[in-house]
CSV table of C-alpha atoms in Angstrom, one decimal:
chain,number,residue,atom,x,y,z
X,23,MET,CA,169.0,37.7,151.2
X,24,ASN,CA,171.2,37.4,154.2
X,25,ARG,CA,174.6,35.7,154.2
X,26,ALA,CA,173.4,32.3,155.3
X,27,ALA,CA,170.8,32.1,152.5
X,28,ILE,CA,173.5,33.0,150.0
X,29,LEU,CA,175.8,30.4,151.3
X,30,TRP,CA,173.1,27.8,151.2
X,31,ARG,CA,172.3,28.8,147.6
X,32,VAL,CA,176.0,28.5,146.6
X,33,ALA,CA,176.2,25.0,148.3
X,34,SER,CA,173.0,24.0,146.4
X,35,ILE,CA,174.5,25.1,143.1
X,36,LEU,CA,177.6,23.1,143.9
X,37,VAL,CA,175.5,20.0,144.6
X,38,ALA,CA,173.8,20.5,141.2
X,39,ALA,CA,177.3,20.9,139.6
X,40,GLY,CA,178.2,17.7,141.3
X,41,PHE,CA,175.3,15.9,139.7
X,42,ILE,CA,176.4,17.3,136.3
X,43,ALA,CA,179.9,16.1,136.9
X,44,ALA,CA,178.6,12.6,137.8
X,45,TRP,CA,176.6,12.7,134.6
X,46,GLN,CA,179.8,13.6,132.7
X,47,LEU,CA,181.7,10.8,134.4
X,48,ILE,CA,179.0,8.2,133.5
X,49,ALA,CA,179.0,9.3,129.9
X,50,ASN,CA,182.9,9.3,129.8
X,51,LEU,CA,183.1,5.9,131.2
X,52,ARG,CA,180.4,4.7,128.8
X,53,LEU,CA,178.4,3.1,131.5
X,54,VAL,CA,175.4,3.9,129.3
X,55,SER,CA,175.8,3.8,125.6
X,56,PRO,CA,176.5,7.2,124.1
X,57,VAL,CA,173.7,6.6,121.7
X,58,PHE,CA,171.3,7.1,124.5
X,59,LEU,CA,173.2,9.3,126.9
X,60,PRO,CA,175.5,12.1,125.6
X,61,GLY,CA,177.7,13.8,128.2
X,62,PRO,CA,176.8,17.3,129.3
X,63,ASP,CA,179.7,18.5,127.2
X,64,ARG,CA,178.2,17.1,124.0
X,65,ALA,CA,174.7,18.3,124.9
X,66,TRP,CA,176.1,21.8,125.5
X,67,ALA,CA,178.0,21.8,122.3
X,68,ALA,CA,174.9,20.7,120.4
X,69,LEU,CA,173.0,23.6,122.1
X,70,VAL,CA,175.6,26.1,121.0
X,71,ARG,CA,175.9,24.7,117.5
X,72,GLY,CA,172.1,24.7,117.2
X,73,PHE,CA,171.8,28.3,118.2
X,74,SER,CA,174.7,29.5,116.1
X,75,SER,CA,173.2,27.9,113.0
X,76,GLY,CA,169.9,29.4,113.9
X,77,ASP,CA,167.9,26.1,113.7
X,78,LEU,CA,167.3,25.8,117.3
X,79,ALA,CA,166.4,29.4,117.8
X,80,SER,CA,163.6,29.2,115.1
X,81,LYS,CA,162.3,26.0,116.7
X,82,LEU,CA,162.3,27.7,120.1
X,83,ILE,CA,160.4,30.6,118.7
X,84,GLY,CA,157.9,28.2,117.0
X,85,THR,CA,157.1,26.5,120.3
X,86,LEU,CA,156.9,29.9,122.2
X,87,GLU,CA,154.5,31.1,119.6
X,88,HIS,CA,152.2,28.1,119.8
X,89,MET,CA,152.3,28.3,123.6
X,90,ALA,CA,151.7,32.1,123.7
X,91,TYR,CA,148.8,32.3,121.2
X,92,GLY,CA,147.0,29.3,122.7
X,93,TRP,CA,147.5,30.5,126.2
X,94,LEU,CA,146.4,34.0,125.5
X,95,ALA,CA,143.3,32.8,123.6
X,96,ALA,CA,142.5,30.5,126.6
X,97,SER,CA,143.0,33.3,129.1
X,98,ILE,CA,140.7,35.7,127.3
X,99,ALA,CA,138.0,33.1,126.7
X,100,GLY,CA,138.4,31.4,130.1
X,101,ILE,CA,138.1,34.7,132.0
X,102,ALA,CA,135.1,35.8,129.9
X,103,LEU,CA,133.3,32.5,130.2
X,104,GLY,CA,134.2,32.1,133.8
X,105,ALA,CA,132.9,35.6,134.6
X,106,LEU,CA,129.7,34.9,132.7
X,107,ILE,CA,129.1,31.6,134.5
X,108,GLY,CA,130.4,32.7,137.9
X,109,SER,CA,128.4,35.9,138.1
X,110,SER,CA,125.0,34.3,137.7
X,111,ARG,CA,123.7,31.8,140.3
X,112,MET,CA,121.5,30.2,137.7
X,113,MET,CA,124.4,29.6,135.3
X,114,ARG,CA,126.4,28.1,138.1
X,115,ALA,CA,123.6,25.7,139.0
X,116,TYR,CA,123.1,24.5,135.4
X,117,VAL,CA,126.5,24.7,133.8
X,118,ALA,CA,129.1,24.1,136.6
X,119,PRO,CA,128.3,20.4,137.1
X,120,SER,CA,128.9,19.7,133.5
X,121,LEU,CA,132.2,21.5,133.7
X,122,GLU,CA,133.1,19.4,136.8
X,123,PHE,CA,132.5,16.3,134.8
X,124,LEU,CA,134.7,17.5,132.0
X,125,ARG,CA,137.6,18.6,134.3
X,126,PRO,CA,139.2,15.2,134.9
X,127,LEU,CA,139.1,14.4,131.2
X,128,PRO,CA,142.6,14.0,129.9
X,129,VAL,CA,142.6,17.0,127.5
X,130,SER,CA,145.0,15.4,125.1
X,131,ALA,CA,142.1,13.0,124.2
X,132,ILE,CA,140.6,16.0,122.3
X,133,ILE,CA,143.6,15.9,119.8
X,134,PRO,CA,142.2,13.2,117.5
X,135,VAL,CA,138.8,15.0,117.3
X,136,ALA,CA,140.7,18.3,116.5
X,137,ILE,CA,142.7,16.5,113.8
X,138,ALA,CA,139.5,15.1,112.3
X,139,MET,CA,138.0,18.5,112.2
X,140,LEU,CA,140.9,20.8,111.3
X,141,GLY,CA,143.6,18.4,109.9
X,142,LEU,CA,147.3,18.5,110.8
X,143,THR,CA,147.5,22.3,110.8
X,144,GLN,CA,148.5,25.3,113.0
X,145,GLY,CA,144.8,25.9,113.6
X,146,MET,CA,144.5,22.4,115.1
X,147,ALA,CA,147.4,23.0,117.4
X,148,LEU,CA,146.0,26.4,118.5
X,149,PHE,CA,142.6,24.9,119.2
X,150,VAL,CA,144.0,22.0,121.2
X,151,ILE,CA,146.3,24.2,123.3
X,152,ALA,CA,143.6,26.8,123.9
X,153,PHE,CA,141.1,24.0,124.8
X,154,GLY,CA,143.5,22.4,127.2
X,155,ALA,CA,144.6,25.7,128.8
X,156,ILE,CA,141.1,27.1,129.2
X,157,TRP,CA,140.0,24.7,132.0
X,158,PRO,CA,142.3,25.9,134.9
X,159,ILE,CA,141.6,29.5,134.1
X,160,MET,CA,137.8,29.2,133.7
X,161,LEU,CA,137.3,27.0,136.8
X,162,ALA,CA,139.5,29.3,138.8
X,163,THR,CA,137.5,32.3,137.6
X,164,ILE,CA,134.2,30.7,138.5
X,165,HIS,CA,135.6,29.7,141.9
X,166,GLY,CA,136.9,33.3,142.4
X,167,PHE,CA,133.6,34.8,141.5
X,168,ALA,CA,131.7,32.4,143.7
X,169,ALA,CA,133.9,33.3,146.6
X,170,VAL,CA,133.4,37.0,146.5
X,171,GLU,CA,132.4,38.5,149.9
X,172,PRO,CA,128.6,38.6,149.6
X,173,ARG,CA,128.4,41.9,151.3
X,174,LEU,CA,130.3,43.5,148.4
X,175,TYR,CA,127.4,42.4,146.1
X,176,GLU,CA,124.9,43.9,148.5
X,177,VAL,CA,126.9,47.2,148.4
X,178,ALA,CA,126.8,47.0,144.6
X,179,ARG,CA,123.0,46.5,144.7
X,180,SER,CA,122.4,49.4,147.0
X,181,LEU,CA,124.6,51.5,144.7
X,182,GLN,CA,122.5,50.3,141.8
X,183,MET,CA,125.6,49.3,139.8
X,184,SER,CA,125.1,47.6,136.4
X,185,ARG,CA,126.1,44.0,136.0
X,186,ALA,CA,129.1,45.0,133.9
X,187,ALA,CA,130.2,47.4,136.6
X,188,VAL,CA,129.8,44.7,139.3
X,189,ILE,CA,131.9,42.3,137.3
X,190,GLY,CA,134.6,44.9,136.3
X,191,ARG,CA,134.9,46.8,139.6
X,192,ILE,CA,134.1,44.2,142.3
X,193,ALA,CA,134.1,40.6,141.2
X,194,LEU,CA,137.2,40.6,138.9
X,195,PRO,CA,139.6,42.4,141.3
X,196,SER,CA,138.4,40.2,144.1
X,197,ALA,CA,138.8,37.0,142.0
X,198,LEU,CA,142.2,38.1,140.6
X,199,PRO,CA,144.4,35.9,142.8
X,200,ASP,CA,142.4,32.8,141.8
X,201,ILE,CA,142.5,33.8,138.1
X,202,LEU,CA,146.2,34.4,138.1
X,203,ALA,CA,146.9,31.1,139.9
X,204,GLY,CA,144.8,29.4,137.2
X,205,MET,CA,146.7,31.2,134.4
X,206,ARG,CA,150.0,30.0,135.9
X,207,LEU,CA,148.8,26.4,136.0
X,208,SER,CA,147.5,26.5,132.5
X,209,LEU,CA,150.9,27.7,131.2
X,210,THR,CA,152.4,24.3,131.9
X,211,VAL,CA,149.4,22.7,130.1
X,212,ALA,CA,150.0,25.0,127.1
X,213,LEU,CA,153.7,24.0,127.0
X,214,ILE,CA,153.0,20.3,127.1
X,215,LEU,CA,150.2,20.4,124.5
X,216,SER,CA,152.4,22.5,122.2
X,217,VAL,CA,155.1,19.8,122.3
X,218,VAL,CA,152.5,17.0,121.7
X,219,CYS,CA,150.9,18.9,118.8
X,220,GLU,CA,154.3,19.6,117.3
X,221,ILE,CA,155.2,15.9,117.6
X,222,LEU,CA,152.0,14.7,116.0
X,223,ALA,CA,151.5,17.3,113.3
X,224,GLY,CA,155.2,18.0,112.5
X,225,LEU,CA,154.7,21.7,113.2
X,226,ASP,CA,157.8,23.9,113.5
X,227,GLY,CA,158.9,23.7,117.1
X,228,LEU,CA,161.0,22.0,119.8
X,229,GLY,CA,158.6,19.0,119.9
X,230,GLN,CA,159.4,18.3,116.2
X,231,TRP,CA,163.1,18.9,116.9
X,232,VAL,CA,163.3,16.4,119.7
X,233,LEU,CA,161.4,13.8,117.8
X,234,LEU,CA,163.5,14.1,114.7
X,235,SER,CA,166.7,14.0,116.7
X,236,ALA,CA,165.5,10.8,118.4
X,237,ARG,CA,164.6,9.2,115.1
X,238,ALA,CA,168.1,10.0,113.8
X,239,PHE,CA,169.7,8.9,117.1
X,240,ARG,CA,171.3,12.3,117.4
X,241,SER,CA,171.2,12.1,121.2
X,242,ALA,CA,173.2,15.3,121.8
X,243,ASP,CA,170.7,17.4,119.8
X,244,LEU,CA,167.8,15.6,121.6
X,245,PHE,CA,169.2,16.5,125.0
X,246,ALA,CA,169.8,20.1,123.9
X,247,GLY,CA,166.1,20.3,122.9
X,248,VAL,CA,165.0,18.8,126.2
X,249,ILE,CA,167.2,21.2,128.2
X,250,LEU,CA,165.7,24.1,126.2
X,251,LEU,CA,162.2,22.9,127.0
X,252,GLY,CA,163.0,22.7,130.7
X,253,ALA,CA,164.4,26.2,130.5
X,254,THR,CA,161.2,27.4,128.7
X,255,GLY,CA,159.0,25.9,131.4
X,256,TYR,CA,161.1,27.4,134.1
X,257,LEU,CA,161.4,30.9,132.7
X,258,THR,CA,157.8,31.3,131.6
X,259,SER,CA,156.5,30.2,135.0
X,260,ILE,CA,158.9,32.7,136.7
X,261,ALA,CA,157.7,35.5,134.4
X,262,VAL,CA,154.1,34.8,135.3
X,263,SER,CA,154.9,34.7,139.0
X,264,LEU,CA,156.6,38.1,138.8
X,265,VAL,CA,153.6,39.6,137.0
X,266,GLU,CA,151.4,37.9,139.6
X,267,GLN,CA,153.3,39.5,142.5
X,268,ARG,CA,153.2,42.9,140.9
X,269,LEU,CA,149.4,42.7,140.2
X,270,LEU,CA,148.7,41.5,143.7
X,271,ALA,CA,150.9,43.9,145.5
X,272,TRP,CA,147.9,45.9,146.6
X,273,GLN,CA,146.5,42.9,148.3
X,274,THR,CA,149.5,42.2,150.5
X,275,ALA,CA,149.7,45.9,151.3
X,276,ALA,CA,146.1,46.0,152.3
X,277,ARG,CA,146.6,43.1,154.8
N,5,MET,CA,114.5,18.5,145.6
N,6,SER,CA,114.1,16.2,142.6
N,7,LEU,CA,114.5,19.3,140.4
N,8,ASP,CA,117.8,20.1,142.2
N,9,ARG,CA,119.1,16.7,141.5
N,10,ALA,CA,118.1,16.8,137.8
N,11,ARG,CA,119.4,20.2,137.2
N,12,PRO,CA,123.1,19.3,136.5
N,13,LEU,CA,121.9,16.7,133.9
N,14,LEU,CA,119.6,19.2,132.1
N,15,LEU,CA,122.3,20.9,130.1
N,16,PRO,CA,124.1,17.9,128.7
N,17,LEU,CA,120.9,16.1,127.9
N,18,ALA,CA,119.4,19.1,126.1
N,19,LEU,CA,122.6,19.5,124.1
N,20,MET,CA,122.7,15.9,123.1
N,21,LEU,CA,119.1,15.9,122.1
N,22,ALA,CA,119.5,19.0,120.0
N,23,PHE,CA,122.6,17.5,118.4
N,24,GLU,CA,120.8,14.2,117.7
N,25,LEU,CA,117.9,16.1,116.1
N,26,TRP,CA,120.2,18.3,114.0
N,27,ALA,CA,122.2,15.2,112.8
N,28,ARG,CA,119.0,13.4,111.8
N,29,LEU,CA,117.5,16.3,110.1
N,30,THR,CA,120.6,17.2,108.0
N,31,GLN,CA,121.4,13.6,107.3
N,32,LEU,CA,124.9,14.3,108.8
N,33,GLN,CA,127.8,12.7,106.9
N,34,SER,CA,131.0,13.6,108.7
N,35,ASP,CA,134.5,12.4,109.5
N,36,SER,CA,134.6,14.3,112.8
N,37,LEU,CA,131.1,14.3,114.2
N,38,ALA,CA,128.5,11.6,114.8
N,39,PRO,CA,125.0,11.7,116.4
N,40,PRO,CA,124.9,10.6,120.1
N,41,SER,CA,122.9,7.5,119.2
N,42,ALA,CA,125.7,6.3,116.8
N,43,ILE,CA,128.3,7.1,119.4
N,44,LEU,CA,126.5,5.0,122.0
N,45,ALA,CA,126.1,2.2,119.6
N,46,ALA,CA,129.8,2.3,118.7
N,47,LEU,CA,130.7,2.3,122.4
N,48,ALA,CA,128.4,-0.7,123.1
N,49,ALA,CA,130.0,-2.6,120.1
N,50,ALA,CA,133.5,-1.8,121.1
N,51,LEU,CA,132.8,-2.8,124.7
N,52,ALA,CA,131.3,-6.1,123.5
N,53,ASP,CA,134.1,-7.0,121.2
N,54,LEU,CA,136.5,-6.3,124.1
N,55,SER,CA,138.7,-3.8,122.2
N,56,ILE,CA,137.8,-1.0,124.6
N,57,PRO,CA,138.2,-3.2,127.8
N,58,ILE,CA,141.6,-4.4,126.6
N,59,ALA,CA,142.8,-0.9,125.7
N,60,THR,CA,141.5,0.3,129.2
N,61,ARG,CA,143.5,-2.4,130.9
N,62,ASP,CA,146.7,-1.4,129.0
N,63,THR,CA,146.3,2.3,129.8
N,64,LEU,CA,145.4,1.7,133.5
N,65,PHE,CA,148.2,-0.7,133.9
N,66,ALA,CA,150.8,1.7,132.6
N,67,ALA,CA,149.3,4.6,134.5
N,68,PHE,CA,149.1,2.7,137.8
N,69,ALA,CA,152.6,1.2,137.5
N,70,GLY,CA,154.0,4.7,136.7
N,71,LEU,CA,152.0,6.2,139.6
N,72,ALA,CA,153.3,3.5,142.0
N,73,ILE,CA,156.9,4.1,141.1
N,74,GLY,CA,156.7,7.9,140.8
N,75,SER,CA,154.8,8.4,144.0
N,76,ALA,CA,157.1,6.1,145.9
N,77,ILE,CA,160.1,8.1,144.8
N,78,GLY,CA,158.3,11.4,145.4
N,79,LEU,CA,157.1,10.3,148.8
N,80,SER,CA,160.6,9.2,150.0
N,81,LEU,CA,162.3,12.4,148.7
N,82,GLY,CA,159.5,14.5,150.1
N,83,ILE,CA,159.9,13.0,153.5
N,84,ALA,CA,163.6,13.4,153.4
N,85,PHE,CA,163.4,17.0,152.3
N,86,GLY,CA,160.6,17.7,154.8
N,87,ILE,CA,162.5,16.3,157.8
N,88,SER,CA,165.9,17.7,157.0
N,89,ARG,CA,166.1,21.4,156.2
N,90,PRO,CA,169.8,21.1,155.0
N,91,ILE,CA,169.0,18.3,152.5
N,92,ASP,CA,166.2,20.4,151.2
N,93,ARG,CA,168.4,23.5,150.8
N,94,LEU,CA,171.2,21.5,149.2
N,95,MET,CA,169.0,19.9,146.6
N,96,GLU,CA,167.0,23.0,145.8
N,97,VAL,CA,168.8,24.0,142.6
N,98,THR,CA,168.8,20.5,141.3
N,99,VAL,CA,165.1,20.0,141.9
N,100,GLU,CA,164.2,23.4,140.4
N,101,ALA,CA,166.3,22.6,137.4
N,102,ILE,CA,164.7,19.2,136.6
N,103,ARG,CA,161.1,19.9,137.7
N,104,PRO,CA,160.0,22.3,135.0
N,105,ILE,CA,161.0,19.9,132.2
N,106,PRO,CA,157.6,18.9,130.7
N,107,SER,CA,157.1,15.2,131.1
N,108,ILE,CA,156.2,14.7,127.5
N,109,ALA,CA,159.7,16.1,126.4
N,110,LEU,CA,161.2,13.0,127.9
N,111,LEU,CA,159.2,10.9,125.4
N,112,PRO,CA,161.8,10.8,122.7
N,113,ILE,CA,164.6,9.9,125.2
N,114,ALA,CA,162.4,7.1,126.6
N,115,LEU,CA,161.6,6.1,123.1
N,116,ILE,CA,165.2,5.6,121.9
N,117,ALA,CA,166.3,4.1,125.3
N,118,LEU,CA,163.4,1.7,125.8
N,119,GLY,CA,161.5,1.4,122.5
N,120,PHE,CA,157.7,1.3,122.2
N,121,GLY,CA,155.6,-0.4,124.9
N,122,TYR,CA,154.7,-0.3,128.6
N,123,ARG,CA,158.2,0.5,129.8
N,124,MET,CA,158.7,3.9,128.2
N,125,GLU,CA,155.2,4.9,129.1
N,126,ILE,CA,155.7,3.9,132.7
N,127,VAL,CA,158.9,5.8,133.0
N,128,ILE,CA,157.3,9.0,131.7
N,129,VAL,CA,154.3,8.6,134.0
N,130,ALA,CA,156.6,8.0,136.9
N,131,PHE,CA,158.6,11.2,136.1
N,132,ALA,CA,155.4,13.2,136.0
N,133,CYS,CA,154.1,11.8,139.3
N,134,ILE,CA,157.3,12.5,141.3
N,135,TRP,CA,156.9,16.3,141.5
N,136,PRO,CA,153.4,16.8,143.0
N,137,MET,CA,154.1,14.1,145.4
N,138,LEU,CA,157.5,15.5,146.4
N,139,ILE,CA,156.3,19.0,146.9
N,140,MET,CA,153.1,18.3,148.8
N,141,THR,CA,154.7,15.6,151.0
N,142,ARG,CA,157.5,18.0,151.8
N,143,SER,CA,155.1,20.7,152.9
N,144,ALA,CA,152.9,18.2,154.8
N,145,VAL,CA,155.9,16.9,156.7
N,146,ARG,CA,157.2,20.4,157.4
N,147,SER,CA,153.8,21.4,158.9
N,148,ILE,CA,153.7,18.6,161.4
N,149,GLU,CA,153.1,19.9,164.9
N,150,PRO,CA,156.7,20.4,166.2
N,151,ARG,CA,155.7,19.0,169.6
N,152,LEU,CA,155.1,15.6,168.0
N,153,ILE,CA,158.7,15.6,166.9
N,154,GLU,CA,159.8,16.7,170.4
N,155,VAL,CA,157.9,13.8,171.8
N,156,SER,CA,159.7,11.4,169.5
N,157,ARG,CA,163.0,12.8,170.7
N,158,ALA,CA,161.9,12.4,174.3
N,159,LEU,CA,161.0,8.8,173.6
N,160,ARG,CA,164.4,8.3,171.9
N,161,LEU,CA,162.8,6.9,168.8
N,162,SER,CA,165.3,6.0,166.0
N,163,ALA,CA,165.0,7.9,162.7
N,164,THR,CA,163.1,5.0,161.0
N,165,GLN,CA,160.8,4.6,164.0
N,166,ARG,CA,160.2,8.4,164.0
N,167,ILE,CA,159.2,8.3,160.3
N,168,ALA,CA,157.0,5.2,160.5
N,169,LYS,CA,155.3,6.1,163.8
N,170,ILE,CA,155.0,9.9,163.8
N,171,VAL,CA,155.8,11.6,160.5
N,172,ILE,CA,153.9,9.4,158.1
N,173,PRO,CA,150.7,9.0,160.2
N,174,ALA,CA,150.6,12.8,160.9
N,175,ALA,CA,151.1,13.8,157.3
N,176,LEU,CA,149.0,11.0,155.8
N,177,PRO,CA,145.8,13.0,155.0
N,178,ARG,CA,147.7,15.5,152.9
N,179,ILE,CA,149.9,12.8,151.4
N,180,PHE,CA,146.7,11.2,150.2
N,181,VAL,CA,145.5,14.4,148.6
N,182,ALA,CA,148.9,14.5,146.7
N,183,PHE,CA,148.4,10.9,145.7
N,184,ARG,CA,144.9,11.7,144.3
N,185,LEU,CA,146.2,14.6,142.2
N,186,SER,CA,149.1,12.4,141.0
N,187,ALA,CA,146.6,9.6,140.0
N,188,GLY,CA,144.8,12.2,137.8
N,189,ILE,CA,148.1,13.3,136.3
N,190,ALA,CA,149.2,9.6,135.7
N,191,LEU,CA,146.0,9.0,133.6
N,192,ILE,CA,146.5,12.2,131.6
N,193,VAL,CA,150.1,11.5,130.9
N,194,ALA,CA,149.5,7.9,130.0
N,195,VAL,CA,146.8,8.8,127.5
N,196,THR,CA,148.9,11.6,126.1
N,197,VAL,CA,151.9,9.4,125.5
N,198,GLU,CA,149.6,6.9,123.7
N,199,ILE,CA,148.2,9.6,121.5
N,200,ALA,CA,151.5,11.0,120.7
N,201,ILE,CA,153.4,7.9,119.9
N,202,ASN,CA,152.9,4.7,121.9
N,203,PRO,CA,150.7,2.1,120.0
N,204,ILE,CA,148.9,0.7,123.0
N,205,GLY,CA,145.9,1.6,125.2
N,206,LEU,CA,143.0,4.0,124.9
N,207,GLY,CA,145.1,6.8,123.4
N,208,ALA,CA,146.2,4.6,120.5
N,209,GLY,CA,142.6,3.3,120.1
N,210,ILE,CA,141.2,6.8,119.7
N,211,MET,CA,144.0,7.8,117.2
N,212,LEU,CA,143.3,4.6,115.2
N,213,ALA,CA,139.6,5.4,115.1
N,214,GLN,CA,140.3,8.9,113.8
N,215,GLN,CA,142.7,7.6,111.1
N,216,ALA,CA,140.0,5.1,110.1
N,217,LEU,CA,137.6,8.0,109.8
N,218,ARG,CA,135.3,6.3,112.2
N,219,ALA,CA,133.9,9.5,113.9
N,220,ASP,CA,131.4,7.5,116.0
N,221,LEU,CA,134.1,5.2,117.4
N,222,MET,CA,136.5,8.1,118.0
N,223,LEU,CA,133.8,10.0,120.0
N,224,ALA,CA,132.9,6.8,121.8
N,225,TYR,CA,136.5,6.5,122.9
N,226,LEU,CA,136.5,10.1,124.0
N,227,LEU,CA,133.4,9.6,126.0
N,228,TRP,CA,134.9,6.4,127.6
N,229,ILE,CA,138.1,8.2,128.5
N,230,GLY,CA,136.0,10.9,130.1
N,231,VAL,CA,134.1,8.3,132.1
N,232,ILE,CA,137.3,6.6,133.2
N,233,GLY,CA,138.8,9.9,134.3
N,234,TYR,CA,135.6,10.9,136.2
N,235,ALA,CA,135.3,7.5,137.8
N,236,LEU,CA,138.9,7.4,139.0
N,237,ASN,CA,138.5,10.9,140.5
N,238,MET,CA,135.3,10.0,142.2
N,239,LEU,CA,136.7,6.8,143.6
N,240,LEU,CA,139.7,8.5,145.1
N,241,ILE,CA,137.6,11.3,146.6
N,242,ALA,CA,135.3,8.6,148.1
N,243,ALA,CA,138.3,6.8,149.5
N,244,GLN,CA,139.7,10.0,150.9
N,245,ARG,CA,136.4,10.8,152.7
N,246,ARG,CA,136.2,7.3,154.0
N,247,LEU,CA,139.8,7.1,155.3
N,248,PHE,CA,140.3,10.6,156.7
N,249,GLY,CA,136.8,12.0,157.1
N,250,ARG,CA,135.6,15.4,155.9
N,251,ALA,CA,138.4,17.1,157.6
N,252,ALA,CA,140.9,16.0,155.0
N,253,LEU,CA,138.9,17.7,152.2
N,254,ALA,CA,138.8,21.0,154.1
N,255,GLY,CA,142.4,21.9,153.2
N,256,ASP,CA,142.0,20.6,149.7
N,257,ASN,CA,142.0,23.5,147.3
N,258,PRO,CA,141.8,22.5,143.7
């Protein structure tokens, strides 16, 4: 970063600090009832208190676990199914249109069905999160496989490579940028569905924490939970972007 | 040719037929599954007694109201950020701090501030719709041919004239793509809020059917929500083609 960029960054942080100060002022002057809007000081205190007593940390870990298991299951299943469908022209012709129909379906609508089948359990939450997170990954994989340079397939045929070898050595690396973009997208879906499932099924996690705080009108705890959820969304998406950059470094180098 | 047309339908039809047969043969009694014939019958009944049409109206009203508010905010911020590089840089940290908050996390805040009903749902939908609109409008405005801006300077257009006559028309095709994506998000968020907590609309309807152990009605709702989502998407794609031609779809990467 050059000096101008750093200066802009500092100015930008100052602007954000200004907004927080305005929030504090609004809360202090009681323009909005403190029942709904705690000042940033109270929210921060609730955050510190929650972590020092260990409650908030265990909720955070609960949400992270739901998110991670569901997302990993979706990634594995999504890439496998996507590779299966994307690597065969016949599968693409027969299956892809049905998937396109399912894509705009609000995935949360599957929650009642999952509850009917699995009850209000961890398994239900995992199923819902994985089901929701699988779409961006699977569709991105199919798209990536379909967009592989056709001459590469011809090369593979003339080298008499097996189908597994074609998938592993040609199609997957070439579709990797699409797949990783899909995985980043589905991370957000996984976080949202984790929160919804925790709210509905009362599973240990930040979703349950914010709902219970709201029910008890403990607005400082509520805001602490929301801030933590924002931080979770931000940090996980940055982590995946970093992995993405690393894995795709060969591509920028090749260009 | 006729085979090509029928092919996409083959898989779902075969699956439904197999499921129907299996349900008939095993005399299926279940809280979570129902044969397709029973689902269609439940759908027809719920359409006839107006429970699904009323729920659809509630959901679509909340989704569209939230979409209108959220995309108006996102559009104006996106234009401001796109035109002025300093504003964009100054607001960067603030935007990056608020954007990753999952919209559904605002649900409890909206709940204690506004109570159940349309208002809290609209607020959450609006929050979710701001971001895609802001980010895509910003990049659309930024990628406007610089010579167009020069022309507006040469013509001494005022700032409002420049936005109304040059910036918005030039960025409109991509802004519409953002609007289409936001509309999909609006429907998803509206249904999710209803399923999680708000006792109105399609989401509440499907939860109620589940709690009443009416598997046929629950799956009928699911099917209907799918049809609504698909129809909305198709309608907006058709509108996009009509308004901006095929060119607009070229840069549209799902």
